[in-house]
Short mmCIF file of C-alpha atoms and ligand atoms in Angstrom, two decimals:
data_model
loop_
_atom_site.label_atom_id
_atom_site.label_comp_id
_atom_site.label_asym_id
_atom_site.label_seq_id
_atom_site.Cartn_x
_atom_site.Cartn_y
_atom_site.Cartn_z
CA MET A 62 38.38 -20.23 23.73
CA SER A 63 38.97 -16.55 22.95
CA HIS A 64 37.23 -14.05 25.19
CA VAL A 65 35.54 -10.88 23.87
CA ILE A 66 34.32 -7.92 25.91
CA ILE A 67 31.50 -5.91 24.38
CA ALA A 68 30.52 -2.45 25.65
CA GLY A 69 26.85 -1.65 25.03
CA GLY A 70 23.72 -3.80 24.80
CA GLY A 71 21.94 -1.99 21.98
CA LEU A 72 21.30 -3.70 18.65
CA ALA A 73 24.95 -3.36 17.58
CA GLY A 74 26.37 -4.87 20.78
CA LEU A 75 23.72 -7.60 20.90
CA ALA A 76 24.22 -8.57 17.27
CA ALA A 77 27.98 -8.77 17.85
CA ALA A 78 27.40 -10.89 20.98
CA ALA A 79 25.04 -13.26 19.17
CA ALA A 80 27.38 -13.68 16.19
CA LEU A 81 30.52 -14.17 18.32
CA GLY A 82 28.75 -16.38 20.88
CA GLY A 83 27.31 -18.45 18.05
CA GLU A 84 30.81 -18.93 16.57
CA GLY A 85 32.23 -20.27 19.85
CA TYR A 86 33.73 -17.16 21.46
CA ARG A 87 33.22 -16.48 25.17
CA VAL A 88 31.52 -13.11 25.38
CA THR A 89 31.02 -10.71 28.29
CA LEU A 90 28.67 -7.84 27.45
CA PHE A 91 28.45 -4.80 29.74
CA GLU A 92 25.26 -2.76 29.52
CA SER A 93 24.75 0.36 31.63
CA ARG A 94 20.98 0.01 31.93
CA ALA A 95 18.84 -2.71 33.48
CA PHE A 96 17.46 -3.84 30.10
CA LEU A 97 18.66 -4.58 26.58
CA GLY A 98 17.98 -3.06 23.19
CA GLY A 99 19.19 0.54 23.61
CA ARG A 100 17.15 2.65 21.21
CA ALA A 101 15.29 -0.39 19.89
CA THR A 102 13.52 -1.44 23.05
CA SER A 103 10.20 -1.38 24.88
CA PHE A 104 8.99 -0.32 28.30
CA PRO A 105 5.94 -0.84 30.53
CA LEU A 106 3.47 2.04 30.32
CA SER A 107 2.92 1.92 34.09
CA PRO A 108 6.13 0.54 35.62
CA SER A 109 4.49 0.02 39.02
CA ASP A 110 1.77 -2.21 37.53
CA GLU A 111 2.85 -5.83 36.86
CA ASP A 112 0.21 -6.27 34.15
CA SER A 113 1.03 -3.00 32.45
CA GLU A 114 0.85 -2.79 28.67
CA VAL A 115 4.39 -2.89 27.22
CA ILE A 116 5.04 -0.55 24.32
CA ASP A 117 8.00 -0.01 21.99
CA ASN A 118 9.83 3.29 22.25
CA CYS A 119 8.87 3.60 18.59
CA GLN A 120 7.89 1.22 15.82
CA HIS A 121 10.92 -0.55 14.35
CA VAL A 122 10.69 -2.24 10.99
CA LEU A 123 13.11 -3.95 8.61
CA LEU A 124 13.07 -5.03 5.00
CA ARG A 125 13.75 -8.57 3.90
CA CYS A 126 17.05 -7.34 2.43
CA CYS A 127 18.33 -6.47 5.96
CA ARG A 128 20.24 -9.71 6.09
CA ASN A 129 22.37 -8.93 9.15
CA LEU A 130 19.42 -8.00 11.35
CA LEU A 131 17.55 -11.11 10.21
CA ASP A 132 20.63 -13.19 10.94
CA PHE A 133 20.68 -11.74 14.48
CA TYR A 134 17.00 -12.63 15.02
CA ARG A 135 17.63 -16.13 13.63
CA ARG A 136 20.54 -16.68 16.01
CA LEU A 137 18.30 -15.68 18.92
CA GLY A 138 15.56 -17.98 17.57
CA VAL A 139 13.01 -15.17 17.34
CA ASP A 140 12.82 -14.73 13.56
CA ASP A 141 9.32 -16.19 13.54
CA SER A 142 8.20 -13.18 15.64
CA ILE A 143 8.74 -10.95 12.61
CA ARG A 144 5.69 -10.70 10.39
CA PHE A 145 6.40 -9.75 6.77
CA HIS A 146 4.01 -7.53 4.81
CA ARG A 147 3.94 -7.62 1.01
CA GLN A 148 1.86 -4.52 0.52
CA PHE A 149 2.61 -0.83 1.18
CA HIS A 150 -0.26 1.68 1.43
CA PHE A 151 0.19 5.33 0.51
CA LEU A 152 -2.51 7.68 1.81
CA GLU A 153 -3.03 11.15 0.38
CA PRO A 154 -4.68 13.95 2.36
CA GLY A 155 -8.41 13.30 1.95
CA GLY A 156 -7.90 9.53 2.23
CA ARG A 157 -7.25 8.36 -1.37
CA MET A 158 -5.13 5.24 -1.13
CA SER A 159 -2.58 3.68 -3.50
CA VAL A 160 -1.23 0.18 -2.97
CA PHE A 161 2.31 -0.83 -3.85
CA ARG A 162 3.22 -4.51 -4.12
CA ALA A 163 5.17 -6.88 -6.31
CA GLY A 164 3.33 -8.28 -9.32
CA LEU A 165 4.06 -11.27 -11.54
CA LEU A 166 6.89 -9.86 -13.62
CA PRO A 167 10.47 -10.79 -12.67
CA ALA A 168 12.71 -8.27 -10.83
CA PRO A 169 13.43 -5.44 -11.49
CA LEU A 170 10.07 -5.11 -13.31
CA HIS A 171 8.06 -6.62 -10.44
CA PHE A 172 6.63 -3.22 -9.41
CA ALA A 173 5.67 -2.13 -12.93
CA GLY A 174 1.93 -2.88 -12.50
CA SER A 175 1.59 -1.28 -9.05
CA PHE A 176 3.66 1.70 -10.08
CA ARG A 177 1.43 2.30 -13.12
CA ARG A 178 -1.64 2.33 -10.87
CA LEU A 179 -0.30 4.75 -8.20
CA SER A 180 -2.84 7.57 -8.03
CA PHE A 181 -0.64 10.10 -6.19
CA LEU A 182 1.64 10.73 -9.18
CA SER A 183 0.66 12.04 -12.63
CA LEU A 184 1.76 10.19 -15.78
CA PRO A 185 4.65 12.62 -16.53
CA GLU A 186 5.80 12.29 -12.89
CA LYS A 187 5.74 8.48 -13.18
CA LEU A 188 7.73 8.59 -16.39
CA ALA A 189 10.28 10.87 -14.70
CA VAL A 190 10.55 8.52 -11.69
CA ALA A 191 10.97 5.52 -14.01
CA ARG A 192 13.77 7.38 -15.81
CA GLY A 193 15.33 8.17 -12.43
CA LEU A 194 15.18 4.52 -11.34
CA MET A 195 16.79 3.37 -14.58
CA ALA A 196 19.59 5.94 -14.12
CA LEU A 197 20.06 4.75 -10.54
CA ARG A 198 20.37 1.15 -11.70
CA ARG A 199 22.87 2.17 -14.36
CA GLU A 200 25.03 4.30 -12.06
CA TYR A 201 25.00 2.03 -8.98
CA GLY A 202 28.50 0.74 -8.30
CA ARG A 203 29.89 2.64 -11.31
CA ARG A 204 29.67 6.33 -10.50
CA ARG A 205 32.49 7.42 -8.20
CA ASP A 206 31.10 10.65 -6.66
CA LEU A 207 27.92 9.28 -5.07
CA ASP A 208 29.20 9.69 -1.53
CA GLN A 209 30.06 13.35 -2.14
CA LEU A 210 26.74 14.18 -3.77
CA THR A 211 23.50 14.57 -1.81
CA MET A 212 20.51 12.63 -3.07
CA LEU A 213 18.67 15.90 -3.62
CA ASP A 214 21.48 17.09 -5.93
CA TRP A 215 21.31 13.80 -7.80
CA LEU A 216 17.51 14.01 -8.19
CA ARG A 217 17.82 17.58 -9.49
CA GLU A 218 20.55 16.48 -11.88
CA LYS A 219 18.10 13.86 -13.18
CA ARG A 220 15.37 16.54 -13.52
CA GLN A 221 12.92 14.88 -11.18
CA PRO A 222 9.75 16.99 -10.76
CA GLU A 223 9.35 18.57 -7.30
CA ARG A 224 6.09 16.69 -6.64
CA ALA A 225 7.69 13.35 -7.57
CA ILE A 226 10.52 14.13 -5.15
CA ARG A 227 8.07 15.07 -2.42
CA ARG A 228 5.65 12.18 -2.94
CA PHE A 229 7.88 9.32 -4.06
CA TRP A 230 11.60 9.70 -3.37
CA HIS A 231 11.20 11.57 -0.10
CA PRO A 232 8.80 9.19 1.73
CA VAL A 233 10.72 6.05 0.71
CA LEU A 234 14.18 7.38 1.48
CA VAL A 235 13.49 9.44 4.58
CA SER A 236 11.70 6.44 6.14
CA ALA A 237 14.66 4.19 5.37
CA ILE A 238 17.53 6.53 6.25
CA ASN A 239 15.91 8.97 8.67
CA GLU A 240 17.55 11.97 7.10
CA GLU A 241 16.49 14.67 4.65
CA LEU A 242 17.32 14.21 0.95
CA GLY A 243 19.59 17.26 1.07
CA ARG A 244 21.60 15.72 3.92
CA MET A 245 21.91 12.09 2.79
CA ALA A 246 24.65 10.92 0.45
CA ALA A 247 23.32 9.64 -2.87
CA ALA A 248 25.37 6.46 -2.24
CA HIS A 249 23.15 5.51 0.74
CA ALA A 250 19.94 6.31 -1.10
CA PHE A 251 21.11 4.19 -4.03
CA GLN A 252 21.67 1.28 -1.70
CA VAL A 253 18.09 1.46 -0.38
CA PHE A 254 16.63 1.26 -3.89
CA ARG A 255 19.15 -1.21 -5.26
CA LEU A 256 18.83 -3.69 -2.39
CA GLY A 257 15.23 -3.10 -1.36
CA PHE A 258 13.40 -2.43 -4.59
CA LEU A 259 15.49 -3.34 -7.64
CA GLY A 260 17.07 -6.55 -6.33
CA ARG A 261 15.18 -9.72 -5.49
CA ARG A 262 11.39 -9.87 -5.85
CA ASP A 263 10.82 -10.23 -2.11
CA SER A 264 13.55 -7.94 -0.74
CA TYR A 265 11.14 -4.97 -0.31
CA GLU A 266 8.82 -6.90 2.06
CA MET A 267 8.53 -5.08 5.36
CA GLY A 268 9.04 -7.01 8.59
CA VAL A 269 7.26 -5.80 11.71
CA PRO A 270 7.85 -7.55 15.06
CA ASP A 271 4.57 -8.89 16.41
CA VAL A 272 5.90 -8.88 19.99
CA PRO A 273 7.32 -5.91 21.95
CA LEU A 274 10.93 -5.27 20.88
CA GLY A 275 12.29 -5.98 24.37
CA SER A 276 11.01 -9.55 24.30
CA LEU A 277 13.10 -10.32 21.22
CA TYR A 278 16.19 -10.23 23.43
CA SER A 279 14.88 -12.30 26.34
CA SER A 280 17.16 -14.32 28.61
CA GLU A 281 15.90 -17.64 27.10
CA SER A 282 17.28 -16.56 23.73
CA TRP A 283 20.72 -15.96 25.21
CA GLU A 284 20.66 -19.28 27.06
CA ARG A 285 20.11 -20.99 23.69
CA LEU A 286 23.34 -19.48 22.43
CA GLY A 287 25.46 -20.20 25.50
CA GLY A 288 28.84 -18.54 25.95
CA VAL A 289 27.37 -15.03 26.30
CA GLU A 290 27.26 -13.43 29.73
CA ILE A 291 25.29 -10.21 30.01
CA ARG A 292 26.00 -7.85 32.90
CA PHE A 293 23.32 -5.25 33.49
CA ARG A 294 23.75 -1.92 35.29
CA SER A 295 27.44 -2.12 34.40
CA PRO A 296 28.54 1.03 32.60
CA VAL A 297 31.96 0.78 31.00
CA GLU A 298 33.86 3.69 32.53
CA ARG A 299 36.95 3.43 30.42
CA ILE A 300 38.42 1.38 27.61
CA LEU A 301 42.17 1.19 28.16
CA ILE A 302 44.45 1.55 25.19
CA GLY A 303 48.06 0.36 25.18
CA GLY A 304 50.47 -0.33 22.34
CA GLY A 305 47.93 0.89 19.82
CA ARG A 306 45.16 -1.53 20.81
CA ALA A 307 42.48 -1.98 23.46
CA CYS A 308 43.83 -3.84 26.47
CA GLY A 309 41.19 -3.55 29.21
CA ALA A 310 37.76 -2.28 30.17
CA VAL A 311 37.11 -0.59 33.50
CA VAL A 312 33.68 -1.37 34.94
CA ASN A 313 32.72 -0.43 38.50
CA ARG A 314 36.37 0.53 39.06
CA GLU A 315 37.50 -3.00 38.24
CA THR A 316 39.64 -3.73 35.17
CA HIS A 317 38.49 -6.61 32.95
CA ALA A 318 40.77 -8.06 30.30
CA ALA A 319 39.89 -10.05 27.20
CA ASP A 320 41.46 -11.11 23.90
CA PHE A 321 39.26 -8.75 21.89
CA TYR A 322 37.04 -5.73 22.59
CA VAL A 323 33.99 -4.42 20.77
CA CYS A 324 32.84 -0.88 21.50
CA ALA A 325 29.15 -0.65 20.56
CA LEU A 326 28.36 2.62 22.29
CA PRO A 327 26.79 5.74 20.79
CA PHE A 328 29.59 7.80 19.18
CA GLU A 329 29.76 10.47 21.88
CA ARG A 330 30.00 7.81 24.60
CA ALA A 331 32.69 5.90 22.68
CA ALA A 332 34.86 9.03 22.51
CA ALA A 333 34.32 9.69 26.24
CA VAL A 334 35.16 6.19 27.51
CA ALA A 335 38.17 5.72 25.22
CA PRO A 336 39.92 9.12 25.33
CA ASP A 337 43.27 7.51 24.50
CA ALA A 338 41.88 6.26 21.20
CA ARG A 339 41.58 9.94 20.19
CA LEU A 340 38.41 9.40 18.18
CA ASP A 341 37.33 12.48 16.29
CA VAL A 342 33.54 12.33 16.46
CA SER A 343 33.01 16.04 15.85
CA VAL A 344 31.52 15.39 12.41
CA PHE A 345 28.77 13.10 13.72
CA GLU A 346 25.29 14.24 14.70
CA HIS A 347 22.21 12.36 15.82
CA SER A 348 19.18 12.42 13.56
CA PRO A 349 16.10 12.28 15.78
CA ILE A 350 12.79 10.53 15.11
CA THR A 351 9.49 11.55 16.66
CA GLY A 352 7.26 8.67 17.74
CA ILE A 353 3.67 9.38 18.75
CA HIS A 354 1.45 6.80 20.44
CA LEU A 355 -2.30 7.34 20.23
CA TRP A 356 -5.06 5.33 21.91
CA PHE A 357 -8.67 5.72 20.71
CA ASP A 358 -11.95 4.57 22.18
CA ARG A 359 -12.85 3.00 18.80
CA GLN A 360 -11.21 1.55 15.70
CA VAL A 361 -9.82 4.36 13.53
CA THR A 362 -8.20 2.27 10.79
CA ASP A 363 -8.20 -1.26 9.46
CA LEU A 364 -4.90 -0.84 7.58
CA PRO A 365 -1.89 -2.58 9.18
CA HIS A 366 0.33 0.41 8.24
CA ALA A 367 0.41 3.32 5.83
CA ALA A 368 2.77 5.98 4.47
CA LEU A 369 1.15 9.40 4.84
CA LEU A 370 1.84 11.77 1.95
CA ASP A 371 2.19 15.57 2.25
CA ARG A 372 2.20 15.37 6.06
CA THR A 373 4.84 15.96 8.72
CA ILE A 374 4.10 12.43 9.96
CA GLN A 375 5.41 9.83 7.53
CA TRP A 376 4.19 6.50 8.87
CA LEU A 377 1.22 5.06 10.69
CA PHE A 378 1.28 1.60 12.29
CA ASN A 379 -1.78 -0.16 13.57
CA LYS A 380 -0.60 -1.73 16.82
CA SER A 381 -3.84 -3.16 18.13
CA GLY A 382 -7.20 -3.48 16.38
CA GLY A 383 -7.01 0.03 14.92
CA ARG A 384 -7.48 1.53 18.40
CA TYR A 385 -3.82 1.94 19.29
CA VAL A 386 -1.75 3.48 16.51
CA GLN A 387 1.85 4.65 16.37
CA LEU A 388 2.92 7.52 14.17
CA GLY A 389 6.48 8.20 13.14
CA SER A 390 8.26 11.17 11.68
CA ALA A 391 11.90 11.64 10.77
CA ARG A 392 13.58 14.99 11.25
CA ARG A 393 12.71 17.77 8.82
CA ALA A 394 15.28 20.15 7.38
CA ALA A 395 15.52 23.36 9.37
C1 LIG B 877 12.39 6.14 17.41
C2 LIG B 877 13.32 5.27 16.59
C3 LIG B 877 12.84 4.50 15.53
C4 LIG B 877 13.71 3.74 14.77
N1 LIG B 877 13.21 2.94 13.77
C5 LIG B 877 14.03 2.10 13.12
C6 LIG B 877 13.53 1.20 12.17
O1 LIG B 877 12.34 1.16 11.91
N2 LIG B 877 14.39 0.35 11.55
C7 LIG B 877 15.73 0.38 11.83
O2 LIG B 877 16.47 -0.43 11.24
N3 LIG B 877 16.24 1.24 12.73
C8 LIG B 877 15.44 2.10 13.38
N4 LIG B 877 15.93 2.95 14.30
C9 LIG B 877 17.38 2.99 14.48
C10 LIG B 877 17.84 1.91 15.45
O3 LIG B 877 17.04 1.93 16.61
C11 LIG B 877 19.27 2.21 15.83
O4 LIG B 877 20.07 2.32 14.68
C12 LIG B 877 19.87 1.11 16.68
O5 LIG B 877 18.98 0.72 17.71
C13 LIG B 877 21.18 1.61 17.26
O6 LIG B 877 21.76 0.57 17.98
P1 LIG B 877 23.16 0.75 18.69
O7 LIG B 877 23.45 -0.53 19.38
O8 LIG B 877 24.16 1.24 17.69
O9 LIG B 877 23.01 1.96 19.70
P2 LIG B 877 22.05 2.12 20.99
O10 LIG B 877 20.71 1.56 20.72
O11 LIG B 877 22.15 3.55 21.37
O12 LIG B 877 22.75 1.21 22.07
C14 LIG B 877 23.83 1.63 22.86
C15 LIG B 877 23.74 0.89 24.17
O13 LIG B 877 24.89 1.23 24.94
C16 LIG B 877 24.48 1.42 26.28
N5 LIG B 877 25.52 2.25 26.91
C17 LIG B 877 25.74 3.60 26.78
N6 LIG B 877 26.84 3.95 27.47
C18 LIG B 877 27.34 2.81 28.02
C19 LIG B 877 28.47 2.51 28.80
N7 LIG B 877 29.34 3.46 29.16
N8 LIG B 877 28.69 1.22 29.18
C20 LIG B 877 27.84 0.24 28.81
N9 LIG B 877 26.73 0.47 28.07
C21 LIG B 877 26.50 1.73 27.68
C22 LIG B 877 23.12 2.09 26.15
O14 LIG B 877 22.39 1.96 27.36
C23 LIG B 877 22.52 1.29 25.00
O15 LIG B 877 21.87 0.13 25.45
C24 LIG B 877 15.09 3.76 15.06
C25 LIG B 877 15.57 4.53 16.11
C26 LIG B 877 14.71 5.27 16.88
C27 LIG B 877 15.26 6.10 18.02
#
């Protein structure tokens, strides 16, 4: 049985471990911290209290078209902890709400009814967006320069009105990609619309875990898979390179060898632990998200979630009876 060493127990390392373990490989995963999940994890609010409320570092969601993430949850046997929502709510300042959901028409016309009823866009803005979506469908997979063009350039090329950019394209894309329109390649934005909104009728449905993120990766799930050994508090100090390939991982000053190695560390850590690989990560940057957790002494909303228009905050999630809500905001252009 081939042996694989994985560095990093965030989503990438865990998904690799689940897939390889599930296919019969023997896997050893080294994680520097005492818990799994990396950026997609949860923590007790009061660590010293055994009954402390456990909260996510920030709300994580997926769409039904995120097939690899769903495959990971299925392998761990936790896919039934993801609740899918068929309805998006857009709230304007002042509280006017528009609802977006699939209607009876077949894809890609399934949003036609909802789109017509959106109250936050004028009729000319809707016509412009519809033209934009048709152009996107036409150019997807055909136009060659989409990874050199920003989405903002593309939207301007297609003469999208500023308010339609701000109220339609921006909230959808910045929530999905966590980057400003002027900093994301049109190719990535196209993929969000093509897979999430213009593909299958149900691919836009939003999945929200109904348990804390950390419990999705519990030890029982890994026992189910077998073949995967997870070592906590075990930072990989160095990945050894020889003859043009990885040939060992140094952990706690001990060298571990395997048939294959997967480095699932954040880019700056990967470059630091594998200096001989000479990775040039100078072009990469992190794109931060702000997560705000608010607790109220009464119910403040009965919506499960909402996109907030014309605000710095883009999303609201109702975590518990409308009294505990999480707000999320992607970075804004400087
Ligand atoms: C606030 C927030 C909200 C987000 N919301 C969403 C969302 O709604 N939907 C979505 O799809 N994505 C979302 N993301 C993005 C998603 O969380 C990340 O893309 C994903 O978790 C990254 O996983 P990763 O495994 O690549 O990296 P990480 O999560 O960074 O994992 C790296 C792991 O490596 C470990 N490590 C570091 N150095 C070493 C070492 N030397 N040896 C061993 N282990 C080491 C770290 O402890 C960590 O566990 C969000 C991210 C944030 C921060």
